[in-house]
PDB file of C-alpha atoms in Angstrom:
ATOM      1  CA  UNK A   1       7.915   5.419 -25.108  1.00 42.00           C
ATOM      2  CA  UNK A   2      11.265   7.323 -24.175  1.00 41.00           C
ATOM      3  CA  UNK A   3      10.497   9.831 -26.007  1.00 39.00           C
ATOM      4  CA  UNK A   4       6.661  10.779 -23.174  1.00 37.00           C
ATOM      5  CA  UNK A   5       9.123  10.021 -20.781  1.00 39.00           C
ATOM      6  CA  UNK A   6      11.256  12.659 -21.792  1.00 37.00           C
ATOM      7  CA  UNK A   7       8.530  14.096 -22.871  1.00 37.00           C
ATOM      8  CA  UNK A   8       7.205  14.622 -18.728  1.00 38.00           C
ATOM      9  CA  UNK A   9      10.383  14.829 -16.757  1.00 38.00           C
ATOM     10  CA  UNK A  10      12.031  16.774 -18.809  1.00 39.00           C
ATOM     11  CA  UNK A  11      14.888  16.296 -18.495  1.00 36.00           C
ATOM     12  CA  UNK A  12      18.557  18.995 -18.816  1.00 36.00           C
ATOM     13  CA  UNK A  13      19.769  15.732 -19.384  1.00 35.00           C
ATOM     14  CA  UNK A  14      19.416  13.044 -22.758  1.00 36.00           C
ATOM     15  CA  UNK A  15      22.272  11.003 -21.347  1.00 38.00           C
ATOM     16  CA  UNK A  16      20.051   9.685 -18.473  1.00 38.00           C
ATOM     17  CA  UNK A  17      17.930   6.366 -19.287  1.00 40.00           C
ATOM     18  CA  UNK A  18      14.309   5.295 -19.050  1.00 42.00           C
ATOM     19  CA  UNK A  19      13.152   5.158 -15.483  1.00 43.00           C
ATOM     20  CA  UNK A  20      11.280   1.729 -15.038  1.00 41.00           C
ATOM     21  CA  UNK A  21       8.175   3.165 -13.992  1.00 43.00           C
ATOM     22  CA  UNK A  22       6.385   6.257 -13.798  1.00 37.00           C
ATOM     23  CA  UNK A  23       7.265   7.684 -10.198  1.00 41.00           C
ATOM     24  CA  UNK A  24       9.344  10.115 -11.943  1.00 41.00           C
ATOM     25  CA  UNK A  25       6.869  11.858 -14.125  1.00 38.00           C
ATOM     26  CA  UNK A  26       4.064  11.524 -11.366  1.00 36.00           C
ATOM     27  CA  UNK A  27       6.444  14.037  -8.939  1.00 38.00           C
ATOM     28  CA  UNK A  28       5.130  16.994 -10.672  1.00 35.00           C
ATOM     29  CA  UNK A  29       1.483  15.426 -10.990  1.00 36.00           C
ATOM     30  CA  UNK A  30       0.193  18.655  -9.211  1.00 38.00           C
ATOM     31  CA  UNK A  31       0.432  21.744 -11.265  1.00 37.00           C
ATOM     32  CA  UNK A  32       2.498  20.863 -14.609  1.00 34.00           C
ATOM     33  CA  UNK A  33       0.949  20.137 -17.880  1.00 35.00           C
ATOM     34  CA  UNK A  34       2.147  18.801 -20.994  1.00 38.00           C
ATOM     35  CA  UNK A  35       3.333  21.510 -23.467  1.00 35.00           C
ATOM     36  CA  UNK A  36       0.823  21.516 -27.358  1.00 39.00           C
ATOM     37  CA  UNK A  37       3.645  20.899 -29.703  1.00 39.00           C
ATOM     38  CA  UNK A  38       4.978  17.589 -30.780  1.00 40.00           C
ATOM     39  CA  UNK A  39       7.354  16.763 -30.596  1.00 42.00           C
ATOM     40  CA  UNK A  40       9.047  18.215 -27.969  1.00 42.00           C
ATOM     41  CA  UNK A  41      11.979  20.582 -27.527  1.00 43.00           C
ATOM     42  CA  UNK A  42      15.031  20.013 -24.947  1.00 43.00           C
ATOM     43  CA  UNK A  43      14.918  23.033 -23.381  1.00 41.00           C
ATOM     44  CA  UNK A  44      11.536  23.222 -22.278  1.00 38.00           C
ATOM     45  CA  UNK A  45       9.280  19.882 -22.183  1.00 41.00           C
ATOM     46  CA  UNK A  46       7.056  21.460 -19.291  1.00 38.00           C
ATOM     47  CA  UNK A  47       5.109  24.704 -18.570  1.00 39.00           C
ATOM     48  CA  UNK A  48       3.166  25.876 -14.883  1.00 39.00           C
ATOM     49  CA  UNK A  49      -0.179  24.316 -14.801  1.00 38.00           C
ATOM     50  CA  UNK A  50      -2.719  27.582 -15.932  1.00 40.00           C
ATOM     51  CA  UNK A  51      -6.062  25.559 -17.869  1.00 38.00           C
ATOM     52  CA  UNK A  52      -8.281  23.025 -17.254  1.00 40.00           C
ATOM     53  CA  UNK A  53      -6.563  19.725 -17.380  1.00 40.00           C
ATOM     54  CA  UNK A  54      -7.495  18.043 -14.011  1.00 43.00           C
ATOM     55  CA  UNK A  55      -8.806  14.732 -16.646  1.00 42.00           C
ATOM     56  CA  UNK A  56      -4.999  14.823 -17.889  1.00 39.00           C
ATOM     57  CA  UNK A  57      -4.005  14.500 -13.804  1.00 42.00           C
ATOM     58  CA  UNK A  58      -6.144  12.770 -12.694  1.00 42.00           C
ATOM     59  CA  UNK A  59      -5.652  10.032 -15.323  1.00 42.00           C
ATOM     60  CA  UNK A  60      -1.985  10.058 -15.363  1.00 41.00           C
ATOM     61  CA  UNK A  61      -2.704   9.722 -10.901  1.00 43.00           C
ATOM     62  CA  UNK A  62      -4.735   5.853 -11.800  1.00 46.00           C
ATOM     63  CA  UNK A  63      -2.008   5.210 -14.545  1.00 41.00           C
ATOM     64  CA  UNK A  64       0.702   5.900 -11.716  1.00 42.00           C
ATOM     65  CA  UNK A  65      -1.598   2.650  -9.993  1.00 43.00           C
ATOM     66  CA  UNK A  66      -2.446   0.837 -13.021  1.00 45.00           C
ATOM     67  CA  UNK A  67       0.301   0.155 -15.723  1.00 44.00           C
ATOM     68  CA  UNK A  68       3.650  -0.554 -13.929  1.00 43.00           C
ATOM     69  CA  UNK A  69       6.320  -1.827 -15.341  1.00 42.00           C
ATOM     70  CA  UNK A  70       9.072  -3.880 -12.583  1.00 47.00           C
ATOM     71  CA  UNK A  71      11.419  -6.181 -14.194  1.00 51.00           C
ATOM     72  CA  UNK A  72       9.545  -6.672 -17.056  1.00 63.00           C
ATOM     73  CA  UNK A  73       6.434  -7.816 -15.062  1.00 79.00           C
ATOM     74  CA  UNK A  74       3.394  -5.439 -17.273  1.00 85.00           C
ATOM     75  CA  UNK A  75       0.804  -5.380 -14.516  1.00 86.00           C
ATOM     76  CA  UNK A  76      -2.883  -3.641 -16.465  1.00 92.00           C
ATOM     77  CA  UNK A  77      -5.734  -2.816 -14.566  1.00 94.00           C
ATOM     78  CA  UNK A  78      -9.157  -1.856 -16.750  1.00 96.00           C
ATOM     79  CA  UNK A  79     -10.480   1.598 -15.372  1.00 96.00           C
ATOM     80  CA  UNK A  80     -13.732   2.325 -14.752  1.00 97.00           C
ATOM     81  CA  UNK A  81     -15.018   6.003 -15.309  1.00 96.00           C
ATOM     82  CA  UNK A  82     -18.233   7.122 -12.503  1.00 96.00           C
ATOM     83  CA  UNK A  83     -20.069  10.238 -11.755  1.00 94.00           C
ATOM     84  CA  UNK A  84     -19.641   9.767  -7.443  1.00 94.00           C
ATOM     85  CA  UNK A  85     -20.830   5.864  -8.101  1.00 96.00           C
ATOM     86  CA  UNK A  86     -17.271   4.621  -8.273  1.00 96.00           C
ATOM     87  CA  UNK A  87     -16.799   2.939  -4.555  1.00 96.00           C
ATOM     88  CA  UNK A  88     -20.388   1.438  -3.983  1.00 97.00           C
ATOM     89  CA  UNK A  89     -19.548  -0.244  -7.285  1.00 97.00           C
ATOM     90  CA  UNK A  90     -16.242  -1.814  -5.873  1.00 98.00           C
ATOM     91  CA  UNK A  91     -18.925  -3.360  -3.170  1.00 97.00           C
ATOM     92  CA  UNK A  92     -21.730  -4.490  -5.327  1.00 98.00           C
ATOM     93  CA  UNK A  93     -18.610  -5.821  -8.351  1.00 98.00           C
ATOM     94  CA  UNK A  94     -16.746  -7.338  -4.898  1.00 98.00           C
ATOM     95  CA  UNK A  95     -20.131  -9.114  -3.584  1.00 98.00           C
ATOM     96  CA  UNK A  96     -20.983 -10.560  -7.026  1.00 98.00           C
ATOM     97  CA  UNK A  97     -17.291 -12.317  -7.683  1.00 98.00           C
ATOM     98  CA  UNK A  98     -15.832 -15.000  -4.906  1.00 96.00           C
ATOM     99  CA  UNK A  99     -12.870 -13.585  -3.996  1.00 96.00           C
ATOM    100  CA  UNK A 100     -12.779 -10.324  -4.243  1.00 98.00           C
ATOM    101  CA  UNK A 101     -11.887  -7.562  -2.620  1.00 97.00           C
ATOM    102  CA  UNK A 102     -11.121  -3.722  -2.338  1.00 97.00           C
ATOM    103  CA  UNK A 103      -7.385  -3.388  -2.321  1.00 97.00           C
ATOM    104  CA  UNK A 104      -7.473   0.455  -1.761  1.00 95.00           C
ATOM    105  CA  UNK A 105      -8.681   4.177  -2.501  1.00 93.00           C
ATOM    106  CA  UNK A 106      -8.036   7.573  -2.828  1.00 92.00           C
ATOM    107  CA  UNK A 107      -9.740  11.622  -1.802  1.00 91.00           C
ATOM    108  CA  UNK A 108      -9.617  13.934  -3.426  1.00 89.00           C
ATOM    109  CA  UNK A 109      -8.017  16.793  -2.056  1.00 86.00           C
ATOM    110  CA  UNK A 110      -8.635  20.838  -1.379  1.00 84.00           C
ATOM    111  CA  UNK A 111      -5.521  21.387  -3.893  1.00 83.00           C
ATOM    112  CA  UNK A 112      -6.769  21.962  -7.499  1.00 75.00           C
ATOM    113  CA  UNK A 113     -11.127  21.774  -5.974  1.00 77.00           C
ATOM    114  CA  UNK A 114     -11.647  25.037  -8.253  1.00 73.00           C
ATOM    115  CA  UNK A 115     -11.092  22.994 -11.745  1.00 75.00           C
ATOM    116  CA  UNK A 116     -12.274  19.844 -10.191  1.00 73.00           C
ATOM    117  CA  UNK A 117     -14.731  20.905  -8.382  1.00 76.00           C
ATOM    118  CA  UNK A 118     -14.749  18.241  -6.419  1.00 80.00           C
ATOM    119  CA  UNK A 119     -15.499  17.753  -2.838  1.00 81.00           C
ATOM    120  CA  UNK A 120     -12.444  17.154  -0.134  1.00 86.00           C
ATOM    121  CA  UNK A 121     -12.513  14.294   0.859  1.00 86.00           C
ATOM    122  CA  UNK A 122     -15.111  12.437  -1.656  1.00 89.00           C
ATOM    123  CA  UNK A 123     -13.441   8.992  -2.922  1.00 91.00           C
ATOM    124  CA  UNK A 124     -11.560  10.100  -5.981  1.00 89.00           C
ATOM    125  CA  UNK A 125     -10.308   6.479  -7.363  1.00 92.00           C
ATOM    126  CA  UNK A 126     -11.104   2.963  -5.375  1.00 96.00           C
ATOM    127  CA  UNK A 127      -8.686   0.063  -6.070  1.00 97.00           C
ATOM    128  CA  UNK A 128     -10.441  -3.042  -6.618  1.00 97.00           C
ATOM    129  CA  UNK A 129      -9.978  -7.273  -7.709  1.00 97.00           C
ATOM    130  CA  UNK A 130     -12.618  -9.011  -8.680  1.00 97.00           C
ATOM    131  CA  UNK A 131     -11.410 -12.838  -8.612  1.00 95.00           C
ATOM    132  CA  UNK A 132      -8.113 -12.376  -9.665  1.00 94.00           C
ATOM    133  CA  UNK A 133      -8.653  -8.585 -11.805  1.00 95.00           C
ATOM    134  CA  UNK A 134      -7.575  -5.733 -10.586  1.00 96.00           C
ATOM    135  CA  UNK A 135      -9.924  -3.343 -11.675  1.00 97.00           C
ATOM    136  CA  UNK A 136     -10.235   0.569 -10.686  1.00 97.00           C
ATOM    137  CA  UNK A 137     -12.815   2.960  -9.895  1.00 97.00           C
ATOM    138  CA  UNK A 138     -12.462   6.934 -11.672  1.00 93.00           C
ATOM    139  CA  UNK A 139     -15.163   9.188  -9.627  1.00 92.00           C
ATOM    140  CA  UNK A 140     -14.024  11.616 -12.998  1.00 90.00           C
ATOM    141  CA  UNK A 141     -17.561  12.515 -13.509  1.00 89.00           C
ATOM    142  CA  UNK A 142     -20.766  12.796 -15.508  1.00 90.00           C
ATOM    143  CA  UNK A 143     -18.190  13.904 -18.685  1.00 88.00           C
ATOM    144  CA  UNK A 144     -18.582  10.320 -19.494  1.00 91.00           C
ATOM    145  CA  UNK A 145     -20.671   7.366 -19.751  1.00 94.00           C
ATOM    146  CA  UNK A 146     -20.140   3.922 -19.927  1.00 96.00           C
ATOM    147  CA  UNK A 147     -21.853   1.751 -23.772  1.00 94.00           C
ATOM    148  CA  UNK A 148     -21.688  -1.207 -25.395  1.00 93.00           C
ATOM    149  CA  UNK A 149     -18.649  -0.679 -27.168  1.00 95.00           C
ATOM    150  CA  UNK A 150     -16.393  -2.836 -24.913  1.00 95.00           C
ATOM    151  CA  UNK A 151     -18.326  -5.421 -22.554  1.00 97.00           C
ATOM    152  CA  UNK A 152     -16.624  -7.868 -19.320  1.00 98.00           C
ATOM    153  CA  UNK A 153     -17.496 -11.470 -20.648  1.00 98.00           C
ATOM    154  CA  UNK A 154     -17.556 -14.175 -17.964  1.00 98.00           C
ATOM    155  CA  UNK A 155     -17.317 -17.494 -19.498  1.00 98.00           C
ATOM    156  CA  UNK A 156     -19.608 -19.948 -17.582  1.00 98.00           C
ATOM    157  CA  UNK A 157     -19.183 -23.362 -17.067  1.00 97.00           C
ATOM    158  CA  UNK A 158     -22.857 -24.377 -16.345  1.00 97.00           C
ATOM    159  CA  UNK A 159     -26.589 -22.819 -16.695  1.00 98.00           C
ATOM    160  CA  UNK A 160     -26.321 -22.490 -12.638  1.00 98.00           C
ATOM    161  CA  UNK A 161     -23.124 -19.332 -12.515  1.00 98.00           C
ATOM    162  CA  UNK A 162     -25.891 -18.391 -16.386  1.00 98.00           C
ATOM    163  CA  UNK A 163     -28.217 -17.560 -13.951  1.00 98.00           C
ATOM    164  CA  UNK A 164     -26.340 -16.578 -10.690  1.00 98.00           C
ATOM    165  CA  UNK A 165     -24.472 -14.373 -12.569  1.00 98.00           C
ATOM    166  CA  UNK A 166     -27.086 -12.281 -14.903  1.00 98.00           C
ATOM    167  CA  UNK A 167     -29.803 -12.168 -12.406  1.00 98.00           C
ATOM    168  CA  UNK A 168     -26.757 -10.175 -10.267  1.00 98.00           C
ATOM    169  CA  UNK A 169     -25.450  -8.176 -12.627  1.00 98.00           C
ATOM    170  CA  UNK A 170     -28.717  -7.127 -14.562  1.00 98.00           C
ATOM    171  CA  UNK A 171     -30.156  -6.276 -10.673  1.00 97.00           C
ATOM    172  CA  UNK A 172     -31.259  -3.066 -11.612  1.00 97.00           C
ATOM    173  CA  UNK A 173     -30.058  -2.041 -15.215  1.00 97.00           C
ATOM    174  CA  UNK A 174     -31.808  -1.261 -18.390  1.00 96.00           C
ATOM    175  CA  UNK A 175     -33.916  -4.070 -19.400  1.00 96.00           C
ATOM    176  CA  UNK A 176     -33.740  -2.387 -22.774  1.00 96.00           C
ATOM    177  CA  UNK A 177     -29.798  -3.298 -23.114  1.00 96.00           C
ATOM    178  CA  UNK A 178     -29.841  -6.930 -22.515  1.00 97.00           C
ATOM    179  CA  UNK A 179     -29.824  -9.631 -25.822  1.00 96.00           C
ATOM    180  CA  UNK A 180     -27.421 -12.321 -26.711  1.00 96.00           C
ATOM    181  CA  UNK A 181     -25.841 -12.895 -23.564  1.00 98.00           C
ATOM    182  CA  UNK A 182     -25.739  -9.604 -22.966  1.00 98.00           C
ATOM    183  CA  UNK A 183     -26.963  -6.819 -20.523  1.00 98.00           C
ATOM    184  CA  UNK A 184     -26.123  -3.406 -18.468  1.00 98.00           C
ATOM    185  CA  UNK A 185     -26.049  -3.316 -14.882  1.00 98.00           C
ATOM    186  CA  UNK A 186     -27.519  -0.269 -13.134  1.00 98.00           C
ATOM    187  CA  UNK A 187     -24.246   1.267 -13.516  1.00 98.00           C
ATOM    188  CA  UNK A 188     -25.031   1.128 -17.726  1.00 97.00           C
ATOM    189  CA  UNK A 189     -21.290  -1.286 -17.948  1.00 98.00           C
ATOM    190  CA  UNK A 190     -21.701  -3.542 -20.317  1.00 98.00           C
ATOM    191  CA  UNK A 191     -20.867  -8.048 -19.285  1.00 98.00           C
ATOM    192  CA  UNK A 192     -21.204 -10.531 -21.745  1.00 98.00           C
ATOM    193  CA  UNK A 193     -22.937 -14.091 -19.960  1.00 98.00           C
ATOM    194  CA  UNK A 194     -21.424 -16.864 -21.776  1.00 98.00           C
ATOM    195  CA  UNK A 195     -21.405 -20.242 -21.611  1.00 98.00           C
ATOM    196  CA  UNK A 196     -18.171 -21.966 -22.141  1.00 97.00           C
ATOM    197  CA  UNK A 197     -20.461 -24.438 -24.547  1.00 97.00           C
ATOM    198  CA  UNK A 198     -21.528 -21.530 -26.195  1.00 97.00           C
ATOM    199  CA  UNK A 199     -18.331 -21.099 -27.258  1.00 97.00           C
ATOM    200  CA  UNK A 200     -17.582 -24.892 -28.229  1.00 97.00           C
ATOM    201  CA  UNK A 201     -20.843 -24.768 -30.455  1.00 97.00           C
ATOM    202  CA  UNK A 202     -19.420 -21.387 -32.876  1.00 97.00           C
ATOM    203  CA  UNK A 203     -16.196 -22.491 -33.529  1.00 96.00           C
ATOM    204  CA  UNK A 204     -17.296 -26.407 -34.058  1.00 96.00           C
ATOM    205  CA  UNK A 205     -16.881 -27.754 -37.515  1.00 96.00           C
ATOM    206  CA  UNK A 206     -20.014 -28.761 -38.424  1.00 97.00           C
ATOM    207  CA  UNK A 207     -21.181 -24.795 -39.810  1.00 97.00           C
ATOM    208  CA  UNK A 208     -24.346 -25.469 -40.013  1.00 97.00           C
ATOM    209  CA  UNK A 209     -25.004 -26.144 -36.909  1.00 97.00           C
ATOM    210  CA  UNK A 210     -22.755 -23.726 -35.356  1.00 97.00           C
ATOM    211  CA  UNK A 211     -25.182 -21.383 -37.615  1.00 97.00           C
ATOM    212  CA  UNK A 212     -27.985 -22.875 -36.257  1.00 97.00           C
ATOM    213  CA  UNK A 213     -26.964 -22.508 -31.968  1.00 97.00           C
ATOM    214  CA  UNK A 214     -26.128 -18.812 -33.463  1.00 97.00           C
ATOM    215  CA  UNK A 215     -29.546 -17.936 -35.014  1.00 97.00           C
ATOM    216  CA  UNK A 216     -30.902 -19.789 -31.574  1.00 97.00           C
ATOM    217  CA  UNK A 217     -28.420 -17.262 -29.208  1.00 97.00           C
ATOM    218  CA  UNK A 218     -29.989 -14.334 -31.350  1.00 96.00           C
ATOM    219  CA  UNK A 219     -33.053 -15.049 -30.048  1.00 96.00           C
ATOM    220  CA  UNK A 220     -31.965 -15.033 -26.152  1.00 98.00           C
ATOM    221  CA  UNK A 221     -31.798 -12.219 -23.950  1.00 97.00           C
ATOM    222  CA  UNK A 222     -30.710 -14.812 -20.819  1.00 98.00           C
ATOM    223  CA  UNK A 223     -28.188 -17.629 -22.510  1.00 98.00           C
ATOM    224  CA  UNK A 224     -30.566 -20.880 -22.066  1.00 98.00           C
ATOM    225  CA  UNK A 225     -28.146 -24.255 -23.046  1.00 98.00           C
ATOM    226  CA  UNK A 226     -30.617 -26.139 -23.359  1.00 97.00           C
ATOM    227  CA  UNK A 227     -32.196 -24.745 -25.771  1.00 98.00           C
ATOM    228  CA  UNK A 228     -28.430 -23.735 -27.546  1.00 98.00           C
ATOM    229  CA  UNK A 229     -28.005 -27.470 -27.209  1.00 97.00           C
ATOM    230  CA  UNK A 230     -31.555 -28.817 -28.971  1.00 97.00           C
ATOM    231  CA  UNK A 231     -30.338 -26.065 -31.973  1.00 97.00           C
ATOM    232  CA  UNK A 232     -26.672 -27.374 -32.308  1.00 97.00           C
ATOM    233  CA  UNK A 233     -28.917 -30.575 -32.692  1.00 96.00           C
ATOM    234  CA  UNK A 234     -31.046 -29.276 -34.754  1.00 95.00           C
ATOM    235  CA  UNK A 235     -33.633 -30.892 -31.995  1.00 91.00           C
TER     236      UNK A 235
END
């Protein structure tokens, strides 16, 4: 972390202790980029911004909002990359999950428009909270799309919760991506809607019963607790 901090800030003094956050690093986020060389030299840490690294700058800005350390407490934020739908997605997700809210947003400015290509005033990112879990939706353009390599798992207490979240999140999504409790929502984000009872079955000391529950799960799209229980019991 010291080397990374040092390479960003470019301090002439190596004696100064690293700061506990990224504020000082981000004071220069506009118009600067990392040198391509590593390790960083002592005489020159930064060079003027002269190439299309707007994604690097955007990432730094999101990191400032997403990853900070204060008095030893680490805050982690899941950042979801959208083309232009970050605000729409934030409103949708906060309507689905209880105790949720949109926290704040930031918009693109005219600065760097020739690089980022976004309309000034349009949403850059939206930070929101889903029942205590922090997320940021980033409008970064069409360069990156979602896939099921990363998914968000919901532990459901009963079938009613399974039905609710499956119904809400699958609406408008790709039905070909629904399998074994997995689904892709209308934005392409992957979710696992899983009853807690299934997890108990799968780690049971009764290996044969756990195997039967696993096979039953593989034949389902939305998970059915009653069907899983029957398979687990061998009925």
